[in-house]
Amino acid sequence: MQFTARRSQFLALLLPLLVGGASAWAQASSGLPASSAGIYTCIDDQGRRITADRPIPSCTAKEQRVLNKDGSLKAVYPPILTVEERAAKEAQDRKLAEARAAQADAVRRDRNLLARYPNEAPHRKAREAASDTVRVAMKATEARLNELAAERKPLMHEAEFYPGKPLPPKLRGQIDANDAATLAQRNAAINQEAELERVNRLYDAELARLKLLWAGAVPGSLGPIAIDRIPSPVASSASNLKASNLR
């Protein structure tokens, strides 16, 4: 009898602990915030308002508000997202972060542009310096082409002594080397002309943007600088260039 009485008392003490533990485990597995003093409320799918003194498991996909005893708002818990919803939200957050970073870069770029060129004079000077660098290279290429043309004349004159016959290996090698060097220099000249045009387009686009900024446009509000791509005719002309050299 005494053992039975003690066993009943032990079970009476243990039962509330088991019930509380099960409730806590269910609470944790649902992902809801820990219960705190306040009134939890949400609107279910049928539009009914549900209230409880703890987080409402049936409203995990809904916003839950926690009210103080006087009815004032204490906290707001957002819906618990599914795996797919969480992935979509993270992707959207990344997209927004990238947009904010791009906007910050645009603002910084425009401010740097204004700092470098407070008026048109330094911008014109920078354009001339950039163009002069390309023109120097173009003059060097032109000089080299003239040298190669002068070197080619005696080679072609010597080749006239072998009409309808194979050229000697040494002479053939010299002509081929001259052809290859001429092709490389003419390709360089084409690229340099394209680069000069690209430089001018870049400075034209910058100047158009600067005029708006000088007039009071907000930095970062003008979008990216649009520069048309300049197609290079090098590939299309390379095959014809060697043929013209051998005429």
PDB file of C-alpha atoms in Angstrom:
ATOM      1  CA  MET A   1       0.000   0.000   0.000  1.00  0.00           C
ATOM      2  CA  GLN A   2       2.779   2.437   0.883  1.00  0.00           C
ATOM      3  CA  PHE A   3       4.605   1.651  -2.404  1.00  0.00           C
ATOM      4  CA  THR A   4       1.447   2.220  -4.412  1.00  0.00           C
ATOM      5  CA  ALA A   5       0.866   5.590  -2.774  1.00  0.00           C
ATOM      6  CA  ARG A   6       4.424   6.740  -3.491  1.00  0.00           C
ATOM      7  CA  ARG A   7       4.105   5.587  -7.100  1.00  0.00           C
ATOM      8  CA  SER A   8       0.904   7.599  -7.544  1.00  0.00           C
ATOM      9  CA  GLN A   9       2.586  10.705  -6.131  1.00  0.00           C
ATOM     10  CA  PHE A  10       5.581  10.246  -8.475  1.00  0.00           C
ATOM     11  CA  LEU A  11       3.331   9.936 -11.540  1.00  0.00           C
ATOM     12  CA  ALA A  12       1.373  12.993 -10.466  1.00  0.00           C
ATOM     13  CA  LEU A  13       4.610  15.026 -10.411  1.00  0.00           C
ATOM     14  CA  LEU A  14       5.976  13.554 -13.666  1.00  0.00           C
ATOM     15  CA  LEU A  15       2.871  14.022 -15.835  1.00  0.00           C
ATOM     16  CA  PRO A  16       3.007  17.862 -16.048  1.00  0.00           C
ATOM     17  CA  LEU A  17       6.694  17.675 -16.996  1.00  0.00           C
ATOM     18  CA  LEU A  18       5.965  15.211 -19.798  1.00  0.00           C
ATOM     19  CA  VAL A  19       3.120  17.338 -21.144  1.00  0.00           C
ATOM     20  CA  GLY A  20       5.216  20.517 -21.001  1.00  0.00           C
ATOM     21  CA  GLY A  21       8.140  18.823 -22.759  1.00  0.00           C
ATOM     22  CA  ALA A  22       5.921  17.562 -25.542  1.00  0.00           C
ATOM     23  CA  SER A  23       4.465  21.027 -25.996  1.00  0.00           C
ATOM     24  CA  ALA A  24       7.916  22.575 -26.128  1.00  0.00           C
ATOM     25  CA  TRP A  25       9.077  20.003 -28.700  1.00  0.00           C
ATOM     26  CA  ALA A  26       6.040  20.707 -30.882  1.00  0.00           C
ATOM     27  CA  GLN A  27       6.701  24.432 -30.567  1.00  0.00           C
ATOM     28  CA  ALA A  28      10.344  24.051 -31.660  1.00  0.00           C
ATOM     29  CA  SER A  29       9.509  21.748 -34.575  1.00  0.00           C
ATOM     30  CA  SER A  30       6.980  24.253 -35.946  1.00  0.00           C
ATOM     31  CA  GLY A  31       9.637  26.997 -36.210  1.00  0.00           C
ATOM     32  CA  LEU A  32       7.513  29.454 -34.264  1.00  0.00           C
ATOM     33  CA  PRO A  33       9.047  31.943 -31.828  1.00  0.00           C
ATOM     34  CA  ALA A  34       9.168  31.008 -28.173  1.00  0.00           C
ATOM     35  CA  SER A  35       6.068  31.872 -26.220  1.00  0.00           C
ATOM     36  CA  SER A  36       6.188  35.158 -24.365  1.00  0.00           C
ATOM     37  CA  ALA A  37       3.708  37.178 -22.380  1.00  0.00           C
ATOM     38  CA  GLY A  38       1.199  38.678 -24.788  1.00  0.00           C
ATOM     39  CA  ILE A  39      -1.782  37.931 -26.986  1.00  0.00           C
ATOM     40  CA  TYR A  40      -1.046  36.250 -30.339  1.00  0.00           C
ATOM     41  CA  THR A  41      -3.428  36.980 -33.181  1.00  0.00           C
ATOM     42  CA  CYS A  42      -3.664  36.151 -36.868  1.00  0.00           C
ATOM     43  CA  ILE A  43      -6.177  35.934 -39.742  1.00  0.00           C
ATOM     44  CA  ASP A  44      -6.689  32.441 -41.135  1.00  0.00           C
ATOM     45  CA  ASP A  45      -7.496  31.428 -44.732  1.00  0.00           C
ATOM     46  CA  GLN A  46     -11.245  31.908 -44.063  1.00  0.00           C
ATOM     47  CA  GLY A  47     -10.685  35.453 -42.853  1.00  0.00           C
ATOM     48  CA  ARG A  48     -11.320  34.613 -39.222  1.00  0.00           C
ATOM     49  CA  ARG A  49      -9.255  36.210 -36.505  1.00  0.00           C
ATOM     50  CA  ILE A  50      -7.628  33.698 -34.161  1.00  0.00           C
ATOM     51  CA  THR A  51      -6.186  34.681 -30.799  1.00  0.00           C
ATOM     52  CA  ALA A  52      -4.158  32.720 -28.255  1.00  0.00           C
ATOM     53  CA  ASP A  53      -1.792  33.245 -25.375  1.00  0.00           C
ATOM     54  CA  ARG A  54       1.045  31.586 -27.315  1.00  0.00           C
ATOM     55  CA  PRO A  55       2.184  31.261 -30.976  1.00  0.00           C
ATOM     56  CA  ILE A  56      -0.553  29.769 -33.142  1.00  0.00           C
ATOM     57  CA  PRO A  57       0.674  26.632 -34.988  1.00  0.00           C
ATOM     58  CA  SER A  58      -2.129  26.810 -37.581  1.00  0.00           C
ATOM     59  CA  CYS A  59      -0.953  30.297 -38.606  1.00  0.00           C
ATOM     60  CA  THR A  60       2.682  29.483 -39.410  1.00  0.00           C
ATOM     61  CA  ALA A  61       2.071  30.575 -43.027  1.00  0.00           C
ATOM     62  CA  LYS A  62       0.474  33.845 -41.860  1.00  0.00           C
ATOM     63  CA  GLU A  63       1.725  36.954 -40.171  1.00  0.00           C
ATOM     64  CA  GLN A  64       1.239  36.766 -36.417  1.00  0.00           C
ATOM     65  CA  ARG A  65       0.968  39.854 -34.252  1.00  0.00           C
ATOM     66  CA  VAL A  66       1.691  39.930 -30.542  1.00  0.00           C
ATOM     67  CA  LEU A  67      -0.316  42.433 -28.519  1.00  0.00           C
ATOM     68  CA  ASN A  68       0.291  43.762 -25.038  1.00  0.00           C
ATOM     69  CA  LYS A  69      -2.454  43.464 -22.428  1.00  0.00           C
ATOM     70  CA  ASP A  70      -3.605  46.993 -23.266  1.00  0.00           C
ATOM     71  CA  GLY A  71      -4.027  46.051 -26.958  1.00  0.00           C
ATOM     72  CA  SER A  72      -0.922  47.873 -28.202  1.00  0.00           C
ATOM     73  CA  LEU A  73       1.351  46.136 -30.695  1.00  0.00           C
ATOM     74  CA  LYS A  74       4.316  44.367 -29.128  1.00  0.00           C
ATOM     75  CA  ALA A  75       5.829  42.413 -32.022  1.00  0.00           C
ATOM     76  CA  VAL A  76       5.112  41.082 -35.519  1.00  0.00           C
ATOM     77  CA  TYR A  77       6.290  37.649 -36.646  1.00  0.00           C
ATOM     78  CA  PRO A  78       6.433  37.127 -40.450  1.00  0.00           C
ATOM     79  CA  PRO A  79       5.175  33.916 -42.070  1.00  0.00           C
ATOM     80  CA  ILE A  80       7.467  30.907 -41.901  1.00  0.00           C
ATOM     81  CA  LEU A  81       8.600  30.267 -45.496  1.00  0.00           C
ATOM     82  CA  THR A  82       8.790  26.914 -47.220  1.00  0.00           C
ATOM     83  CA  VAL A  83      12.104  25.812 -48.759  1.00  0.00           C
ATOM     84  CA  GLU A  84      10.970  27.020 -52.200  1.00  0.00           C
ATOM     85  CA  GLU A  85       9.698  30.324 -50.835  1.00  0.00           C
ATOM     86  CA  ARG A  86      12.923  30.870 -48.905  1.00  0.00           C
ATOM     87  CA  ALA A  87      15.013  30.199 -52.038  1.00  0.00           C
ATOM     88  CA  ALA A  88      12.879  32.632 -54.044  1.00  0.00           C
ATOM     89  CA  LYS A  89      13.183  35.286 -51.359  1.00  0.00           C
ATOM     90  CA  GLU A  90      16.954  34.857 -51.175  1.00  0.00           C
ATOM     91  CA  ALA A  91      17.185  35.199 -54.960  1.00  0.00           C
ATOM     92  CA  GLN A  92      15.068  38.346 -54.833  1.00  0.00           C
ATOM     93  CA  ASP A  93      17.211  39.727 -52.007  1.00  0.00           C
ATOM     94  CA  ARG A  94      20.364  39.076 -54.058  1.00  0.00           C
ATOM     95  CA  LYS A  95      18.814  40.828 -57.052  1.00  0.00           C
ATOM     96  CA  LEU A  96      17.915  43.850 -54.952  1.00  0.00           C
ATOM     97  CA  ALA A  97      21.404  43.917 -53.434  1.00  0.00           C
ATOM     98  CA  GLU A  98      22.964  43.820 -56.904  1.00  0.00           C
ATOM     99  CA  ALA A  99      20.708  46.667 -58.027  1.00  0.00           C
ATOM    100  CA  ARG A 100      21.699  48.741 -54.991  1.00  0.00           C
ATOM    101  CA  ALA A 101      25.389  48.041 -55.666  1.00  0.00           C
ATOM    102  CA  ALA A 102      24.992  49.008 -59.333  1.00  0.00           C
ATOM    103  CA  GLN A 103      23.289  52.244 -58.336  1.00  0.00           C
ATOM    104  CA  ALA A 104      26.058  53.011 -55.852  1.00  0.00           C
ATOM    105  CA  ASP A 105      28.636  52.370 -58.598  1.00  0.00           C
ATOM    106  CA  ALA A 106      26.755  54.700 -60.951  1.00  0.00           C
ATOM    107  CA  VAL A 107      26.721  57.472 -58.357  1.00  0.00           C
ATOM    108  CA  ARG A 108      30.426  56.986 -57.622  1.00  0.00           C
ATOM    109  CA  ARG A 109      31.284  56.936 -61.349  1.00  0.00           C
ATOM    110  CA  ASP A 110      29.443  60.193 -62.046  1.00  0.00           C
ATOM    111  CA  ARG A 111      30.988  61.901 -59.039  1.00  0.00           C
ATOM    112  CA  ASN A 112      34.459  60.797 -60.137  1.00  0.00           C
ATOM    113  CA  LEU A 113      33.720  62.094 -63.630  1.00  0.00           C
ATOM    114  CA  LEU A 114      32.742  65.494 -62.218  1.00  0.00           C
ATOM    115  CA  ALA A 115      35.840  65.556 -60.029  1.00  0.00           C
ATOM    116  CA  ARG A 116      38.128  64.863 -63.007  1.00  0.00           C
ATOM    117  CA  TYR A 117      36.369  67.238 -65.385  1.00  0.00           C
ATOM    118  CA  PRO A 118      34.804  70.236 -63.594  1.00  0.00           C
ATOM    119  CA  ASN A 119      34.469  71.911 -67.012  1.00  0.00           C
ATOM    120  CA  GLU A 120      35.045  71.131 -70.692  1.00  0.00           C
ATOM    121  CA  ALA A 121      38.679  72.288 -70.929  1.00  0.00           C
ATOM    122  CA  PRO A 122      40.302  69.382 -68.999  1.00  0.00           C
ATOM    123  CA  HIS A 123      38.066  66.915 -70.819  1.00  0.00           C
ATOM    124  CA  ARG A 124      39.201  68.266 -74.197  1.00  0.00           C
ATOM    125  CA  LYS A 125      42.827  68.026 -73.051  1.00  0.00           C
ATOM    126  CA  ALA A 126      42.345  64.400 -71.962  1.00  0.00           C
ATOM    127  CA  ARG A 127      40.777  63.540 -75.336  1.00  0.00           C
ATOM    128  CA  GLU A 128      43.737  65.049 -77.179  1.00  0.00           C
ATOM    129  CA  ALA A 129      46.229  63.135 -75.032  1.00  0.00           C
ATOM    130  CA  ALA A 130      44.455  59.821 -75.601  1.00  0.00           C
ATOM    131  CA  SER A 131      44.178  60.468 -79.343  1.00  0.00           C
ATOM    132  CA  ASP A 132      47.835  61.492 -79.625  1.00  0.00           C
ATOM    133  CA  THR A 133      48.914  58.168 -78.114  1.00  0.00           C
ATOM    134  CA  VAL A 134      47.060  56.289 -80.847  1.00  0.00           C
ATOM    135  CA  ARG A 135      48.314  58.633 -83.590  1.00  0.00           C
ATOM    136  CA  VAL A 136      51.932  58.048 -82.555  1.00  0.00           C
ATOM    137  CA  ALA A 137      51.398  54.314 -82.961  1.00  0.00           C
ATOM    138  CA  MET A 138      49.712  54.894 -86.340  1.00  0.00           C
ATOM    139  CA  LYS A 139      52.713  56.904 -87.577  1.00  0.00           C
ATOM    140  CA  ALA A 140      55.097  54.169 -86.474  1.00  0.00           C
ATOM    141  CA  THR A 141      53.019  51.582 -88.336  1.00  0.00           C
ATOM    142  CA  GLU A 142      52.943  53.737 -91.447  1.00  0.00           C
ATOM    143  CA  ALA A 143      56.730  54.147 -91.328  1.00  0.00           C
ATOM    144  CA  ARG A 144      57.209  50.408 -90.993  1.00  0.00           C
ATOM    145  CA  LEU A 145      54.907  49.764 -93.976  1.00  0.00           C
ATOM    146  CA  ASN A 146      57.002  52.145 -96.067  1.00  0.00           C
ATOM    147  CA  GLU A 147      60.151  50.264 -95.025  1.00  0.00           C
ATOM    148  CA  LEU A 148      58.612  46.936 -95.970  1.00  0.00           C
ATOM    149  CA  ALA A 149      57.487  48.312 -99.347  1.00  0.00           C
ATOM    150  CA  ALA A 150      61.033  49.523-100.025  1.00  0.00           C
ATOM    151  CA  GLU A 151      62.450  46.116 -99.032  1.00  0.00           C
ATOM    152  CA  ARG A 152      59.976  44.365-101.320  1.00  0.00           C
ATOM    153  CA  LYS A 153      60.948  46.172-104.531  1.00  0.00           C
ATOM    154  CA  PRO A 154      64.366  44.510-105.050  1.00  0.00           C
ATOM    155  CA  LEU A 155      62.880  41.144-104.123  1.00  0.00           C
ATOM    156  CA  MET A 156      60.183  41.421-106.771  1.00  0.00           C
ATOM    157  CA  HIS A 157      62.742  42.711-109.285  1.00  0.00           C
ATOM    158  CA  GLU A 158      64.859  39.609-108.683  1.00  0.00           C
ATOM    159  CA  ALA A 159      61.781  37.385-108.998  1.00  0.00           C
ATOM    160  CA  GLU A 160      61.297  38.641-112.582  1.00  0.00           C
ATOM    161  CA  PHE A 161      64.338  36.588-113.602  1.00  0.00           C
ATOM    162  CA  TYR A 162      62.381  33.378-112.925  1.00  0.00           C
ATOM    163  CA  PRO A 163      59.287  33.652-115.172  1.00  0.00           C
ATOM    164  CA  GLY A 164      57.253  30.473-115.003  1.00  0.00           C
ATOM    165  CA  LYS A 165      59.804  28.845-112.721  1.00  0.00           C
ATOM    166  CA  PRO A 166      59.888  28.155-108.980  1.00  0.00           C
ATOM    167  CA  LEU A 167      61.707  30.842-107.061  1.00  0.00           C
ATOM    168  CA  PRO A 168      64.890  29.922-105.197  1.00  0.00           C
ATOM    169  CA  PRO A 169      64.105  28.931-101.599  1.00  0.00           C
ATOM    170  CA  LYS A 170      65.974  31.899-100.154  1.00  0.00           C
ATOM    171  CA  LEU A 171      64.147  34.412-102.352  1.00  0.00           C
ATOM    172  CA  ARG A 172      60.798  32.713-101.749  1.00  0.00           C
ATOM    173  CA  GLY A 173      61.409  32.853 -97.988  1.00  0.00           C
ATOM    174  CA  GLN A 174      62.304  36.570 -98.114  1.00  0.00           C
ATOM    175  CA  ILE A 175      59.154  37.411-100.074  1.00  0.00           C
ATOM    176  CA  ASP A 176      56.984  35.350 -97.721  1.00  0.00           C
ATOM    177  CA  ALA A 177      58.522  37.038 -94.679  1.00  0.00           C
ATOM    178  CA  ASN A 178      57.895  40.441 -96.231  1.00  0.00           C
ATOM    179  CA  ASP A 179      54.278  39.472 -96.945  1.00  0.00           C
ATOM    180  CA  ALA A 180      53.734  38.304 -93.365  1.00  0.00           C
ATOM    181  CA  ALA A 181      55.263  41.451 -91.871  1.00  0.00           C
ATOM    182  CA  THR A 182      53.213  43.664 -94.192  1.00  0.00           C
ATOM    183  CA  LEU A 183      50.020  41.803 -93.280  1.00  0.00           C
ATOM    184  CA  ALA A 184      50.736  42.236 -89.565  1.00  0.00           C
ATOM    185  CA  GLN A 185      51.402  45.954 -89.947  1.00  0.00           C
ATOM    186  CA  ARG A 186      48.266  46.554 -92.028  1.00  0.00           C
ATOM    187  CA  ASN A 187      46.178  44.676 -89.485  1.00  0.00           C
ATOM    188  CA  ALA A 188      47.761  46.850 -86.793  1.00  0.00           C
ATOM    189  CA  ALA A 189      46.865  49.959 -88.803  1.00  0.00           C
ATOM    190  CA  ILE A 190      43.234  48.829 -89.055  1.00  0.00           C
ATOM    191  CA  ASN A 191      43.079  48.175 -85.310  1.00  0.00           C
ATOM    192  CA  GLN A 192      44.650  51.554 -84.572  1.00  0.00           C
ATOM    193  CA  GLU A 193      42.074  53.344 -86.729  1.00  0.00           C
ATOM    194  CA  ALA A 194      39.307  51.478 -84.887  1.00  0.00           C
ATOM    195  CA  GLU A 195      40.887  52.385 -81.538  1.00  0.00           C
ATOM    196  CA  LEU A 196      41.047  56.061 -82.486  1.00  0.00           C
ATOM    197  CA  GLU A 197      37.363  55.975 -83.403  1.00  0.00           C
ATOM    198  CA  ARG A 198      36.564  54.160 -80.134  1.00  0.00           C
ATOM    199  CA  VAL A 199      38.443  56.790 -78.115  1.00  0.00           C
ATOM    200  CA  ASN A 200      36.527  59.581 -79.811  1.00  0.00           C
ATOM    201  CA  ARG A 201      33.193  57.847 -79.223  1.00  0.00           C
ATOM    202  CA  LEU A 202      34.081  57.328 -75.563  1.00  0.00           C
ATOM    203  CA  TYR A 203      34.908  60.994 -75.062  1.00  0.00           C
ATOM    204  CA  ASP A 204      31.822  62.055 -77.027  1.00  0.00           C
ATOM    205  CA  ALA A 205      29.650  59.948 -74.724  1.00  0.00           C
ATOM    206  CA  GLU A 206      31.430  61.267 -71.641  1.00  0.00           C
ATOM    207  CA  LEU A 207      31.033  64.855 -72.811  1.00  0.00           C
ATOM    208  CA  ALA A 208      27.301  64.384 -73.402  1.00  0.00           C
ATOM    209  CA  ARG A 209      26.967  62.962 -69.888  1.00  0.00           C
ATOM    210  CA  LEU A 210      29.089  65.708 -68.349  1.00  0.00           C
ATOM    211  CA  LYS A 211      26.968  68.404 -69.935  1.00  0.00           C
ATOM    212  CA  LEU A 212      23.923  66.951 -68.167  1.00  0.00           C
ATOM    213  CA  LEU A 213      25.810  66.665 -64.874  1.00  0.00           C
ATOM    214  CA  TRP A 214      27.146  70.222 -65.192  1.00  0.00           C
ATOM    215  CA  ALA A 215      23.554  71.323 -65.774  1.00  0.00           C
ATOM    216  CA  GLY A 216      22.479  69.779 -62.462  1.00  0.00           C
ATOM    217  CA  ALA A 217      21.562  66.154 -63.204  1.00  0.00           C
ATOM    218  CA  VAL A 218      21.769  63.966 -60.098  1.00  0.00           C
ATOM    219  CA  PRO A 219      24.799  61.605 -60.154  1.00  0.00           C
ATOM    220  CA  GLY A 220      23.673  58.040 -60.799  1.00  0.00           C
ATOM    221  CA  SER A 221      20.409  59.060 -62.482  1.00  0.00           C
ATOM    222  CA  LEU A 222      21.589  58.893 -66.107  1.00  0.00           C
ATOM    223  CA  GLY A 223      22.141  55.161 -66.549  1.00  0.00           C
ATOM    224  CA  PRO A 224      25.285  53.600 -68.036  1.00  0.00           C
ATOM    225  CA  ILE A 225      27.387  55.348 -70.658  1.00  0.00           C
ATOM    226  CA  ALA A 226      26.299  53.924 -74.020  1.00  0.00           C
ATOM    227  CA  ILE A 227      29.148  53.442 -76.500  1.00  0.00           C
ATOM    228  CA  ASP A 228      28.405  51.733 -79.812  1.00  0.00           C
ATOM    229  CA  ARG A 229      30.644  48.789 -80.513  1.00  0.00           C
ATOM    230  CA  ILE A 230      32.980  49.327 -83.469  1.00  0.00           C
ATOM    231  CA  PRO A 231      33.317  46.189 -85.598  1.00  0.00           C
ATOM    232  CA  SER A 232      36.875  45.452 -86.650  1.00  0.00           C
ATOM    233  CA  PRO A 233      37.336  44.632 -90.344  1.00  0.00           C
ATOM    234  CA  VAL A 234      40.619  42.849 -89.667  1.00  0.00           C
ATOM    235  CA  ALA A 235      39.244  39.331 -90.105  1.00  0.00           C
ATOM    236  CA  SER A 236      37.406  40.130 -93.346  1.00  0.00           C
ATOM    237  CA  SER A 237      40.351  41.942 -94.929  1.00  0.00           C
ATOM    238  CA  ALA A 238      43.156  39.587 -93.899  1.00  0.00           C
ATOM    239  CA  SER A 239      42.547  37.047 -96.660  1.00  0.00           C
ATOM    240  CA  ASN A 240      42.425  39.718 -99.361  1.00  0.00           C
ATOM    241  CA  LEU A 241      45.517  41.528 -98.089  1.00  0.00           C
ATOM    242  CA  LYS A 242      47.974  38.702 -98.806  1.00  0.00           C
ATOM    243  CA  ALA A 243      46.531  38.195-102.275  1.00  0.00           C
ATOM    244  CA  SER A 244      47.013  41.872-103.090  1.00  0.00           C
ATOM    245  CA  ASN A 245      50.651  41.680-101.916  1.00  0.00           C
ATOM    246  CA  LEU A 246      51.421  38.832-104.333  1.00  0.00           C
ATOM    247  CA  ARG A 247      50.140  40.623-107.434  1.00  0.00           C
TER     248      ARG A 247
END
